[in-house]
């Protein structure tokens, strides 16, 4: 791809949780498309197996981007901390003059059934995923709003948030994760409506990828032999992030997309399936039982608001 055709040339981006896995692939793709990147991942430098000092994962990814001719700096802060998230956005502005793209990817797993989950397991997942998405979005939104007021019109802004099929399908062993990912969809649609007038779009993706975080989740899915690309490789997800971050996606706003294995599915917004009216001024218990119970009487017991069929999506 020549420098003249780079769709993100002159734009700056933040990718959170970008030291490994999905975030790393997304940061590399944005850089390949011309963006200058702030690579965020919480973690300090350590030591390798021989005892030698080793760089933090975010620093390694930033160095990889620079070695390929791109521009990148690392940020080792925790996005679930409000002040550190603000410092992350400020680093992008100070380094590149402005922020144009925010990709929220950072997350953790603490899987357990709802009756066994501890308070800390609940709080930590909600904090990193949902609060982390809010924190960076808050500071990025304030930046774009201020720029728009100075410019007297819309500016360029793109937010790509990371939800999950666990929210769509209702993952039984991940109540904290499913709740956080559902909250992220709500945050995304609210942000899309709030920032549209400033020229900013906000969309969410539900990626399926084999990473360090999900290695137990996808342990039963065999990796391909013979050098074929794994259907669960993060490289199946990163091009969609690059597209949503680009000018070509200017009319894509407030959407939820599922992506994995060479497939992208645009999810439909919820629709009203049925409506019931009281024959009186206010519903009574008896009238509700008379109207609602027959509606649900023939429904399979496992058919809920969750869209479990999304788990069966695959490339043709």
PDB file of C-alpha atoms in Angstrom:
ATOM      1  CA  UNK A   1       0.000   0.000   0.000  1.00  0.00           C
ATOM      2  CA  UNK A   2       1.591   3.280  -1.088  1.00  0.00           C
ATOM      3  CA  UNK A   3       1.732   6.291   1.210  1.00  0.00           C
ATOM      4  CA  UNK A   4      -0.655   8.089  -1.161  1.00  0.00           C
ATOM      5  CA  UNK A   5      -3.366   5.478  -0.556  1.00  0.00           C
ATOM      6  CA  UNK A   6      -3.094   5.129   3.211  1.00  0.00           C
ATOM      7  CA  UNK A   7      -6.607   5.837   4.515  1.00  0.00           C
ATOM      8  CA  UNK A   8      -5.425   6.790   8.006  1.00  0.00           C
ATOM      9  CA  UNK A   9      -2.463   8.925   6.943  1.00  0.00           C
ATOM     10  CA  UNK A  10      -2.177  11.983   9.175  1.00  0.00           C
ATOM     11  CA  UNK A  11      -4.472  10.536  11.843  1.00  0.00           C
ATOM     12  CA  UNK A  12      -3.556   9.506  15.362  1.00  0.00           C
ATOM     13  CA  UNK A  13      -4.967   6.587  17.301  1.00  0.00           C
ATOM     14  CA  UNK A  14      -5.083   5.028  20.743  1.00  0.00           C
ATOM     15  CA  UNK A  15      -5.492   1.264  21.143  1.00  0.00           C
ATOM     16  CA  UNK A  16      -5.968   0.006  24.694  1.00  0.00           C
ATOM     17  CA  UNK A  17      -4.909  -3.457  25.772  1.00  0.00           C
ATOM     18  CA  UNK A  18      -2.607  -3.501  22.757  1.00  0.00           C
ATOM     19  CA  UNK A  19       0.375  -5.358  24.161  1.00  0.00           C
ATOM     20  CA  UNK A  20      -0.869  -8.728  22.954  1.00  0.00           C
ATOM     21  CA  UNK A  21      -3.670 -10.492  21.137  1.00  0.00           C
ATOM     22  CA  UNK A  22      -6.462  -8.497  19.560  1.00  0.00           C
ATOM     23  CA  UNK A  23      -5.152  -5.101  20.636  1.00  0.00           C
ATOM     24  CA  UNK A  24      -1.733  -5.806  19.198  1.00  0.00           C
ATOM     25  CA  UNK A  25      -3.224  -6.875  15.852  1.00  0.00           C
ATOM     26  CA  UNK A  26      -5.427  -3.766  15.832  1.00  0.00           C
ATOM     27  CA  UNK A  27      -2.539  -1.419  16.618  1.00  0.00           C
ATOM     28  CA  UNK A  28      -0.411  -2.981  13.874  1.00  0.00           C
ATOM     29  CA  UNK A  29      -3.274  -2.689  11.371  1.00  0.00           C
ATOM     30  CA  UNK A  30      -3.962   0.969  12.167  1.00  0.00           C
ATOM     31  CA  UNK A  31      -0.252   1.704  11.775  1.00  0.00           C
ATOM     32  CA  UNK A  32      -0.184  -0.207   8.483  1.00  0.00           C
ATOM     33  CA  UNK A  33      -3.027   1.989   7.276  1.00  0.00           C
ATOM     34  CA  UNK A  34      -1.029   5.108   8.126  1.00  0.00           C
ATOM     35  CA  UNK A  35      -2.080   6.077  11.654  1.00  0.00           C
ATOM     36  CA  UNK A  36       0.310   7.194  14.359  1.00  0.00           C
ATOM     37  CA  UNK A  37      -0.470   5.009  17.355  1.00  0.00           C
ATOM     38  CA  UNK A  38      -0.369   5.204  21.121  1.00  0.00           C
ATOM     39  CA  UNK A  39      -0.065   1.581  22.241  1.00  0.00           C
ATOM     40  CA  UNK A  40      -1.596   1.166  25.678  1.00  0.00           C
ATOM     41  CA  UNK A  41      -1.236  -1.892  27.872  1.00  0.00           C
ATOM     42  CA  UNK A  42      -1.106  -2.117  31.641  1.00  0.00           C
ATOM     43  CA  UNK A  43       2.186  -3.655  32.710  1.00  0.00           C
ATOM     44  CA  UNK A  44       5.740  -2.809  33.570  1.00  0.00           C
ATOM     45  CA  UNK A  45       9.027  -4.023  32.084  1.00  0.00           C
ATOM     46  CA  UNK A  46      10.106  -7.408  33.413  1.00  0.00           C
ATOM     47  CA  UNK A  47      12.762 -10.057  32.864  1.00  0.00           C
ATOM     48  CA  UNK A  48      12.931 -12.877  30.353  1.00  0.00           C
ATOM     49  CA  UNK A  49      13.796 -16.513  31.068  1.00  0.00           C
ATOM     50  CA  UNK A  50      17.513 -15.756  31.204  1.00  0.00           C
ATOM     51  CA  UNK A  51      17.050 -12.983  33.737  1.00  0.00           C
ATOM     52  CA  UNK A  52      17.701 -10.218  31.222  1.00  0.00           C
ATOM     53  CA  UNK A  53      15.548  -7.090  31.348  1.00  0.00           C
ATOM     54  CA  UNK A  54      12.631  -7.209  28.934  1.00  0.00           C
ATOM     55  CA  UNK A  55      10.414  -4.458  27.631  1.00  0.00           C
ATOM     56  CA  UNK A  56       6.763  -4.178  28.592  1.00  0.00           C
ATOM     57  CA  UNK A  57       4.436  -5.647  25.929  1.00  0.00           C
ATOM     58  CA  UNK A  58       3.176  -2.193  24.904  1.00  0.00           C
ATOM     59  CA  UNK A  59       6.744  -1.011  24.359  1.00  0.00           C
ATOM     60  CA  UNK A  60       7.485  -4.073  22.237  1.00  0.00           C
ATOM     61  CA  UNK A  61       4.486  -3.413  19.981  1.00  0.00           C
ATOM     62  CA  UNK A  62       5.381   0.274  19.663  1.00  0.00           C
ATOM     63  CA  UNK A  63       8.928  -0.710  18.722  1.00  0.00           C
ATOM     64  CA  UNK A  64       7.562  -3.156  16.148  1.00  0.00           C
ATOM     65  CA  UNK A  65       5.531  -0.385  14.538  1.00  0.00           C
ATOM     66  CA  UNK A  66       8.509   1.974  14.453  1.00  0.00           C
ATOM     67  CA  UNK A  67      10.727  -0.742  12.977  1.00  0.00           C
ATOM     68  CA  UNK A  68       8.220  -1.086  10.125  1.00  0.00           C
ATOM     69  CA  UNK A  69       8.457   2.663   9.416  1.00  0.00           C
ATOM     70  CA  UNK A  70       5.451   3.835  11.422  1.00  0.00           C
ATOM     71  CA  UNK A  71       5.053   6.133  14.392  1.00  0.00           C
ATOM     72  CA  UNK A  72       4.168   4.776  17.819  1.00  0.00           C
ATOM     73  CA  UNK A  73       4.653   5.432  21.514  1.00  0.00           C
ATOM     74  CA  UNK A  74       3.771   3.230  24.469  1.00  0.00           C
ATOM     75  CA  UNK A  75       1.595   3.982  27.478  1.00  0.00           C
ATOM     76  CA  UNK A  76       1.690   1.589  30.420  1.00  0.00           C
ATOM     77  CA  UNK A  77      -1.208   2.991  32.432  1.00  0.00           C
ATOM     78  CA  UNK A  78      -4.392   1.352  33.685  1.00  0.00           C
ATOM     79  CA  UNK A  79      -7.444   2.580  31.738  1.00  0.00           C
ATOM     80  CA  UNK A  80      -9.751   1.593  34.606  1.00  0.00           C
ATOM     81  CA  UNK A  81      -8.120   4.416  36.574  1.00  0.00           C
ATOM     82  CA  UNK A  82      -9.794   7.691  35.581  1.00  0.00           C
ATOM     83  CA  UNK A  83      -6.686   9.859  35.889  1.00  0.00           C
ATOM     84  CA  UNK A  84      -4.461   7.408  34.022  1.00  0.00           C
ATOM     85  CA  UNK A  85      -7.023   7.225  31.205  1.00  0.00           C
ATOM     86  CA  UNK A  86      -6.912  10.998  31.000  1.00  0.00           C
ATOM     87  CA  UNK A  87      -3.128  10.886  30.828  1.00  0.00           C
ATOM     88  CA  UNK A  88      -3.388   8.375  27.970  1.00  0.00           C
ATOM     89  CA  UNK A  89      -5.550  10.704  25.874  1.00  0.00           C
ATOM     90  CA  UNK A  90      -3.291  13.640  26.741  1.00  0.00           C
ATOM     91  CA  UNK A  91      -0.243  11.645  25.623  1.00  0.00           C
ATOM     92  CA  UNK A  92      -1.797  11.210  22.180  1.00  0.00           C
ATOM     93  CA  UNK A  93      -2.586  14.933  21.963  1.00  0.00           C
ATOM     94  CA  UNK A  94       0.852  15.986  23.200  1.00  0.00           C
ATOM     95  CA  UNK A  95       2.684  13.558  20.905  1.00  0.00           C
ATOM     96  CA  UNK A  96       0.681  13.902  17.703  1.00  0.00           C
ATOM     97  CA  UNK A  97      -1.111  17.225  18.141  1.00  0.00           C
ATOM     98  CA  UNK A  98      -4.575  15.673  18.345  1.00  0.00           C
ATOM     99  CA  UNK A  99      -6.485  12.430  18.786  1.00  0.00           C
ATOM    100  CA  UNK A 100      -8.592  11.052  15.935  1.00  0.00           C
ATOM    101  CA  UNK A 101      -9.249   7.384  16.721  1.00  0.00           C
ATOM    102  CA  UNK A 102      -9.932   5.555  19.986  1.00  0.00           C
ATOM    103  CA  UNK A 103     -10.030   1.753  20.035  1.00  0.00           C
ATOM    104  CA  UNK A 104     -11.121   0.383  23.416  1.00  0.00           C
ATOM    105  CA  UNK A 105      -9.974  -3.207  23.751  1.00  0.00           C
ATOM    106  CA  UNK A 106      -8.481  -3.659  27.240  1.00  0.00           C
ATOM    107  CA  UNK A 107     -10.113  -6.343  29.352  1.00  0.00           C
ATOM    108  CA  UNK A 108      -9.751  -9.245  31.748  1.00  0.00           C
ATOM    109  CA  UNK A 109     -11.697 -12.437  32.508  1.00  0.00           C
ATOM    110  CA  UNK A 110     -12.793 -13.785  35.874  1.00  0.00           C
ATOM    111  CA  UNK A 111     -15.162 -16.558  34.797  1.00  0.00           C
ATOM    112  CA  UNK A 112     -17.462 -18.229  37.289  1.00  0.00           C
ATOM    113  CA  UNK A 113     -21.153 -19.096  37.603  1.00  0.00           C
ATOM    114  CA  UNK A 114     -23.256 -16.349  39.175  1.00  0.00           C
ATOM    115  CA  UNK A 115     -23.863 -18.383  42.362  1.00  0.00           C
ATOM    116  CA  UNK A 116     -20.102 -18.869  42.860  1.00  0.00           C
ATOM    117  CA  UNK A 117     -18.783 -15.462  41.781  1.00  0.00           C
ATOM    118  CA  UNK A 118     -17.120 -13.275  44.376  1.00  0.00           C
ATOM    119  CA  UNK A 119     -17.668  -9.563  44.716  1.00  0.00           C
ATOM    120  CA  UNK A 120     -14.104  -8.859  43.603  1.00  0.00           C
ATOM    121  CA  UNK A 121     -14.492 -11.050  40.507  1.00  0.00           C
ATOM    122  CA  UNK A 122     -17.578  -9.036  39.584  1.00  0.00           C
ATOM    123  CA  UNK A 123     -16.091  -5.629  40.376  1.00  0.00           C
ATOM    124  CA  UNK A 124     -12.749  -6.162  38.649  1.00  0.00           C
ATOM    125  CA  UNK A 125     -14.291  -7.201  35.311  1.00  0.00           C
ATOM    126  CA  UNK A 126     -16.849  -4.375  35.351  1.00  0.00           C
ATOM    127  CA  UNK A 127     -14.098  -1.916  36.278  1.00  0.00           C
ATOM    128  CA  UNK A 128     -11.632  -2.849  33.538  1.00  0.00           C
ATOM    129  CA  UNK A 129     -14.118  -3.399  30.717  1.00  0.00           C
ATOM    130  CA  UNK A 130     -17.005  -0.997  31.303  1.00  0.00           C
ATOM    131  CA  UNK A 131     -15.391   1.715  33.404  1.00  0.00           C
ATOM    132  CA  UNK A 132     -12.248   1.495  31.276  1.00  0.00           C
ATOM    133  CA  UNK A 133     -14.294   2.119  28.128  1.00  0.00           C
ATOM    134  CA  UNK A 134     -16.053   5.044  29.807  1.00  0.00           C
ATOM    135  CA  UNK A 135     -12.853   6.618  31.113  1.00  0.00           C
ATOM    136  CA  UNK A 136     -11.079   6.867  27.772  1.00  0.00           C
ATOM    137  CA  UNK A 137     -14.297   7.802  25.961  1.00  0.00           C
ATOM    138  CA  UNK A 138     -14.917  10.628  28.430  1.00  0.00           C
ATOM    139  CA  UNK A 139     -11.557  12.276  27.825  1.00  0.00           C
ATOM    140  CA  UNK A 140     -11.594  11.665  24.064  1.00  0.00           C
ATOM    141  CA  UNK A 141     -15.118  13.088  23.796  1.00  0.00           C
ATOM    142  CA  UNK A 142     -14.115  16.212  25.708  1.00  0.00           C
ATOM    143  CA  UNK A 143     -11.158  16.625  23.342  1.00  0.00           C
ATOM    144  CA  UNK A 144     -13.328  16.348  20.228  1.00  0.00           C
ATOM    145  CA  UNK A 145     -16.030  18.639  21.614  1.00  0.00           C
ATOM    146  CA  UNK A 146     -13.441  21.315  22.379  1.00  0.00           C
ATOM    147  CA  UNK A 147     -11.872  20.960  18.938  1.00  0.00           C
ATOM    148  CA  UNK A 148     -15.267  21.179  17.279  1.00  0.00           C
ATOM    149  CA  UNK A 149     -16.108  24.377  19.143  1.00  0.00           C
ATOM    150  CA  UNK A 150     -12.777  25.892  18.121  1.00  0.00           C
ATOM    151  CA  UNK A 151     -13.234  24.806  14.505  1.00  0.00           C
ATOM    152  CA  UNK A 152     -16.831  25.959  14.398  1.00  0.00           C
ATOM    153  CA  UNK A 153     -17.993  22.647  12.965  1.00  0.00           C
ATOM    154  CA  UNK A 154     -17.486  18.878  12.935  1.00  0.00           C
ATOM    155  CA  UNK A 155     -14.046  17.331  13.394  1.00  0.00           C
ATOM    156  CA  UNK A 156     -12.749  13.822  12.691  1.00  0.00           C
ATOM    157  CA  UNK A 157     -13.350  11.298  15.451  1.00  0.00           C
ATOM    158  CA  UNK A 158     -13.782   7.537  15.551  1.00  0.00           C
ATOM    159  CA  UNK A 159     -14.495   5.248  18.510  1.00  0.00           C
ATOM    160  CA  UNK A 160     -14.381   1.463  18.167  1.00  0.00           C
ATOM    161  CA  UNK A 161     -15.495  -0.339  21.335  1.00  0.00           C
ATOM    162  CA  UNK A 162     -15.182  -4.032  22.102  1.00  0.00           C
ATOM    163  CA  UNK A 163     -18.294  -5.923  23.162  1.00  0.00           C
ATOM    164  CA  UNK A 164     -18.710  -9.698  22.958  1.00  0.00           C
ATOM    165  CA  UNK A 165     -20.932 -12.549  21.841  1.00  0.00           C
ATOM    166  CA  UNK A 166     -21.095 -13.359  25.557  1.00  0.00           C
ATOM    167  CA  UNK A 167     -23.509 -10.432  25.829  1.00  0.00           C
ATOM    168  CA  UNK A 168     -25.506 -11.380  22.736  1.00  0.00           C
ATOM    169  CA  UNK A 169     -25.830 -15.072  23.553  1.00  0.00           C
ATOM    170  CA  UNK A 170     -25.934 -14.853  27.343  1.00  0.00           C
ATOM    171  CA  UNK A 171     -22.826 -16.752  28.438  1.00  0.00           C
ATOM    172  CA  UNK A 172     -23.879 -18.709  31.533  1.00  0.00           C
ATOM    173  CA  UNK A 173     -20.417 -18.879  33.078  1.00  0.00           C
ATOM    174  CA  UNK A 174     -19.570 -15.220  32.503  1.00  0.00           C
ATOM    175  CA  UNK A 175     -22.199 -13.042  34.216  1.00  0.00           C
ATOM    176  CA  UNK A 176     -19.680 -10.284  34.969  1.00  0.00           C
ATOM    177  CA  UNK A 177     -18.226 -10.294  31.456  1.00  0.00           C
ATOM    178  CA  UNK A 178     -21.627 -10.502  29.725  1.00  0.00           C
ATOM    179  CA  UNK A 179     -22.941  -7.623  31.846  1.00  0.00           C
ATOM    180  CA  UNK A 180     -19.888  -5.472  31.135  1.00  0.00           C
ATOM    181  CA  UNK A 181     -20.081  -6.156  27.407  1.00  0.00           C
ATOM    182  CA  UNK A 182     -23.793  -5.358  27.355  1.00  0.00           C
ATOM    183  CA  UNK A 183     -23.044  -2.120  29.158  1.00  0.00           C
ATOM    184  CA  UNK A 184     -20.453  -1.284  26.519  1.00  0.00           C
ATOM    185  CA  UNK A 185     -23.111  -1.562  23.808  1.00  0.00           C
ATOM    186  CA  UNK A 186     -25.294   0.872  25.745  1.00  0.00           C
ATOM    187  CA  UNK A 187     -22.354   3.219  26.178  1.00  0.00           C
ATOM    188  CA  UNK A 188     -21.623   2.986  22.460  1.00  0.00           C
ATOM    189  CA  UNK A 189     -25.127   3.846  21.253  1.00  0.00           C
ATOM    190  CA  UNK A 190     -25.394   6.694  23.754  1.00  0.00           C
ATOM    191  CA  UNK A 191     -22.009   8.060  22.688  1.00  0.00           C
ATOM    192  CA  UNK A 192     -22.923   7.765  19.003  1.00  0.00           C
ATOM    193  CA  UNK A 193     -25.966   9.972  19.527  1.00  0.00           C
ATOM    194  CA  UNK A 194     -24.155  12.434  21.787  1.00  0.00           C
ATOM    195  CA  UNK A 195     -21.108  12.997  19.593  1.00  0.00           C
ATOM    196  CA  UNK A 196     -22.563  12.733  16.090  1.00  0.00           C
ATOM    197  CA  UNK A 197     -22.981  16.490  15.788  1.00  0.00           C
ATOM    198  CA  UNK A 198     -19.261  16.922  16.440  1.00  0.00           C
ATOM    199  CA  UNK A 199     -18.318  14.597  13.560  1.00  0.00           C
ATOM    200  CA  UNK A 200     -17.544  11.605  15.784  1.00  0.00           C
ATOM    201  CA  UNK A 201     -18.809   8.057  15.217  1.00  0.00           C
ATOM    202  CA  UNK A 202     -18.942   5.287  17.791  1.00  0.00           C
ATOM    203  CA  UNK A 203     -19.401   1.612  16.978  1.00  0.00           C
ATOM    204  CA  UNK A 204     -18.914  -1.672  18.805  1.00  0.00           C
ATOM    205  CA  UNK A 205     -17.618  -5.021  17.632  1.00  0.00           C
ATOM    206  CA  UNK A 206     -18.080  -8.530  18.997  1.00  0.00           C
ATOM    207  CA  UNK A 207     -14.847 -10.274  18.032  1.00  0.00           C
ATOM    208  CA  UNK A 208     -14.118 -13.973  18.352  1.00  0.00           C
ATOM    209  CA  UNK A 209     -10.379 -14.573  18.604  1.00  0.00           C
ATOM    210  CA  UNK A 210      -7.881 -16.918  20.201  1.00  0.00           C
ATOM    211  CA  UNK A 211      -5.760 -14.808  22.552  1.00  0.00           C
ATOM    212  CA  UNK A 212      -4.050 -15.272  25.876  1.00  0.00           C
ATOM    213  CA  UNK A 213      -7.200 -14.035  27.600  1.00  0.00           C
ATOM    214  CA  UNK A 214      -9.485 -16.494  25.788  1.00  0.00           C
ATOM    215  CA  UNK A 215      -7.204 -19.529  25.560  1.00  0.00           C
ATOM    216  CA  UNK A 216      -9.370 -21.471  28.014  1.00  0.00           C
ATOM    217  CA  UNK A 217     -12.608 -20.373  26.314  1.00  0.00           C
ATOM    218  CA  UNK A 218     -11.474 -21.704  22.930  1.00  0.00           C
ATOM    219  CA  UNK A 219      -9.425 -24.650  24.201  1.00  0.00           C
ATOM    220  CA  UNK A 220     -11.763 -27.054  22.407  1.00  0.00           C
ATOM    221  CA  UNK A 221     -11.295 -25.387  19.013  1.00  0.00           C
ATOM    222  CA  UNK A 222      -8.359 -27.017  17.250  1.00  0.00           C
ATOM    223  CA  UNK A 223      -5.791 -24.810  15.563  1.00  0.00           C
ATOM    224  CA  UNK A 224      -5.281 -25.573  11.857  1.00  0.00           C
ATOM    225  CA  UNK A 225      -2.301 -27.504  10.558  1.00  0.00           C
ATOM    226  CA  UNK A 226      -0.340 -26.866   7.402  1.00  0.00           C
ATOM    227  CA  UNK A 227       0.239 -23.151   7.832  1.00  0.00           C
ATOM    228  CA  UNK A 228      -3.384 -22.097   7.334  1.00  0.00           C
ATOM    229  CA  UNK A 229      -4.556 -18.993   9.171  1.00  0.00           C
ATOM    230  CA  UNK A 230      -6.479 -19.900  12.296  1.00  0.00           C
ATOM    231  CA  UNK A 231     -10.167 -18.993  11.948  1.00  0.00           C
ATOM    232  CA  UNK A 232      -9.811 -17.523  15.439  1.00  0.00           C
ATOM    233  CA  UNK A 233      -6.724 -15.443  14.595  1.00  0.00           C
ATOM    234  CA  UNK A 234      -6.921 -11.774  15.672  1.00  0.00           C
ATOM    235  CA  UNK A 235      -5.939 -10.859  12.096  1.00  0.00           C
ATOM    236  CA  UNK A 236      -9.519 -11.660  11.073  1.00  0.00           C
ATOM    237  CA  UNK A 237     -10.731  -8.861  13.354  1.00  0.00           C
ATOM    238  CA  UNK A 238      -8.222  -6.046  12.883  1.00  0.00           C
ATOM    239  CA  UNK A 239      -9.205  -5.086   9.286  1.00  0.00           C
ATOM    240  CA  UNK A 240     -12.741  -4.272  10.478  1.00  0.00           C
ATOM    241  CA  UNK A 241     -11.291  -2.017  13.160  1.00  0.00           C
ATOM    242  CA  UNK A 242      -9.195  -0.305  10.494  1.00  0.00           C
ATOM    243  CA  UNK A 243     -12.286   0.191   8.351  1.00  0.00           C
ATOM    244  CA  UNK A 244     -14.416   1.589  11.186  1.00  0.00           C
ATOM    245  CA  UNK A 245     -11.582   3.985  12.022  1.00  0.00           C
ATOM    246  CA  UNK A 246     -11.384   5.246   8.443  1.00  0.00           C
ATOM    247  CA  UNK A 247     -13.144   7.998   6.467  1.00  0.00           C
ATOM    248  CA  UNK A 248     -14.887   5.260   4.450  1.00  0.00           C
ATOM    249  CA  UNK A 249     -16.993   4.417   7.529  1.00  0.00           C
ATOM    250  CA  UNK A 250     -18.259   7.956   8.054  1.00  0.00           C
ATOM    251  CA  UNK A 251     -21.903   6.855   7.805  1.00  0.00           C
ATOM    252  CA  UNK A 252     -21.480   3.867  10.112  1.00  0.00           C
ATOM    253  CA  UNK A 253     -22.522   5.010  13.566  1.00  0.00           C
ATOM    254  CA  UNK A 254     -24.034   3.386  16.638  1.00  0.00           C
ATOM    255  CA  UNK A 255     -23.738  -0.109  15.154  1.00  0.00           C
ATOM    256  CA  UNK A 256     -22.874  -3.523  16.592  1.00  0.00           C
ATOM    257  CA  UNK A 257     -20.943  -5.927  14.368  1.00  0.00           C
ATOM    258  CA  UNK A 258     -19.864  -9.527  14.964  1.00  0.00           C
ATOM    259  CA  UNK A 259     -16.540 -10.447  13.372  1.00  0.00           C
ATOM    260  CA  UNK A 260     -14.397 -13.583  13.153  1.00  0.00           C
ATOM    261  CA  UNK A 261     -12.987 -16.087  10.672  1.00  0.00           C
ATOM    262  CA  UNK A 262     -13.478 -14.081   7.472  1.00  0.00           C
ATOM    263  CA  UNK A 263     -17.032 -13.016   8.365  1.00  0.00           C
ATOM    264  CA  UNK A 264     -18.691  -9.765   9.468  1.00  0.00           C
ATOM    265  CA  UNK A 265     -22.339  -9.692  10.593  1.00  0.00           C
ATOM    266  CA  UNK A 266     -24.245  -6.459  11.262  1.00  0.00           C
ATOM    267  CA  UNK A 267     -26.621  -7.005  14.180  1.00  0.00           C
ATOM    268  CA  UNK A 268     -30.203  -5.775  14.048  1.00  0.00           C
ATOM    269  CA  UNK A 269     -31.402  -3.431  16.740  1.00  0.00           C
ATOM    270  CA  UNK A 270     -34.037  -4.812  19.128  1.00  0.00           C
ATOM    271  CA  UNK A 271     -37.612  -4.702  17.872  1.00  0.00           C
ATOM    272  CA  UNK A 272     -40.952  -4.850  19.682  1.00  0.00           C
ATOM    273  CA  UNK A 273     -42.123  -8.470  19.436  1.00  0.00           C
ATOM    274  CA  UNK A 274     -45.527  -8.013  21.052  1.00  0.00           C
ATOM    275  CA  UNK A 275     -47.580  -5.314  22.773  1.00  0.00           C
ATOM    276  CA  UNK A 276     -50.401  -5.673  25.283  1.00  0.00           C
ATOM    277  CA  UNK A 277     -52.920  -3.030  26.391  1.00  0.00           C
ATOM    278  CA  UNK A 278     -55.088  -2.971  29.458  1.00  0.00           C
ATOM    279  CA  UNK A 279     -58.834  -2.820  28.967  1.00  0.00           C
ATOM    280  CA  UNK A 280     -59.023  -0.686  32.100  1.00  0.00           C
ATOM    281  CA  UNK A 281     -57.086   2.327  33.365  1.00  0.00           C
ATOM    282  CA  UNK A 282     -54.271   0.253  34.805  1.00  0.00           C
ATOM    283  CA  UNK A 283     -53.195  -3.397  34.516  1.00  0.00           C
ATOM    284  CA  UNK A 284     -54.080  -5.791  37.293  1.00  0.00           C
ATOM    285  CA  UNK A 285     -52.228  -8.979  38.125  1.00  0.00           C
ATOM    286  CA  UNK A 286     -55.157 -11.027  36.809  1.00  0.00           C
ATOM    287  CA  UNK A 287     -55.282  -9.214  33.474  1.00  0.00           C
ATOM    288  CA  UNK A 288     -51.518  -9.524  32.988  1.00  0.00           C
ATOM    289  CA  UNK A 289     -51.693 -13.242  33.685  1.00  0.00           C
ATOM    290  CA  UNK A 290     -54.545 -13.573  31.203  1.00  0.00           C
ATOM    291  CA  UNK A 291     -52.694 -11.758  28.414  1.00  0.00           C
ATOM    292  CA  UNK A 292     -49.003 -12.538  28.958  1.00  0.00           C
ATOM    293  CA  UNK A 293     -49.089 -16.186  30.006  1.00  0.00           C
ATOM    294  CA  UNK A 294     -50.592 -17.457  26.715  1.00  0.00           C
ATOM    295  CA  UNK A 295     -47.995 -15.479  24.787  1.00  0.00           C
ATOM    296  CA  UNK A 296     -45.151 -17.348  26.483  1.00  0.00           C
ATOM    297  CA  UNK A 297     -46.907 -20.700  26.899  1.00  0.00           C
ATOM    298  CA  UNK A 298     -45.554 -22.312  23.726  1.00  0.00           C
ATOM    299  CA  UNK A 299     -42.082 -20.794  23.853  1.00  0.00           C
ATOM    300  CA  UNK A 300     -39.117 -23.154  24.392  1.00  0.00           C
ATOM    301  CA  UNK A 301     -37.760 -22.756  27.942  1.00  0.00           C
ATOM    302  CA  UNK A 302     -34.309 -21.696  26.757  1.00  0.00           C
ATOM    303  CA  UNK A 303     -35.585 -19.090  24.308  1.00  0.00           C
ATOM    304  CA  UNK A 304     -34.834 -15.763  25.965  1.00  0.00           C
ATOM    305  CA  UNK A 305     -33.883 -12.268  24.884  1.00  0.00           C
ATOM    306  CA  UNK A 306     -30.378 -13.655  24.301  1.00  0.00           C
ATOM    307  CA  UNK A 307     -29.527 -14.401  20.661  1.00  0.00           C
ATOM    308  CA  UNK A 308     -27.760 -17.750  21.012  1.00  0.00           C
ATOM    309  CA  UNK A 309     -27.957 -18.315  17.243  1.00  0.00           C
ATOM    310  CA  UNK A 310     -25.190 -15.758  16.776  1.00  0.00           C
ATOM    311  CA  UNK A 311     -22.754 -18.410  18.007  1.00  0.00           C
ATOM    312  CA  UNK A 312     -23.475 -20.439  14.876  1.00  0.00           C
ATOM    313  CA  UNK A 313     -22.446 -17.698  12.441  1.00  0.00           C
ATOM    314  CA  UNK A 314     -19.567 -18.633  10.184  1.00  0.00           C
ATOM    315  CA  UNK A 315     -18.116 -17.844   6.794  1.00  0.00           C
ATOM    316  CA  UNK A 316     -19.838 -19.684   3.934  1.00  0.00           C
TER     317      UNK A 316
END
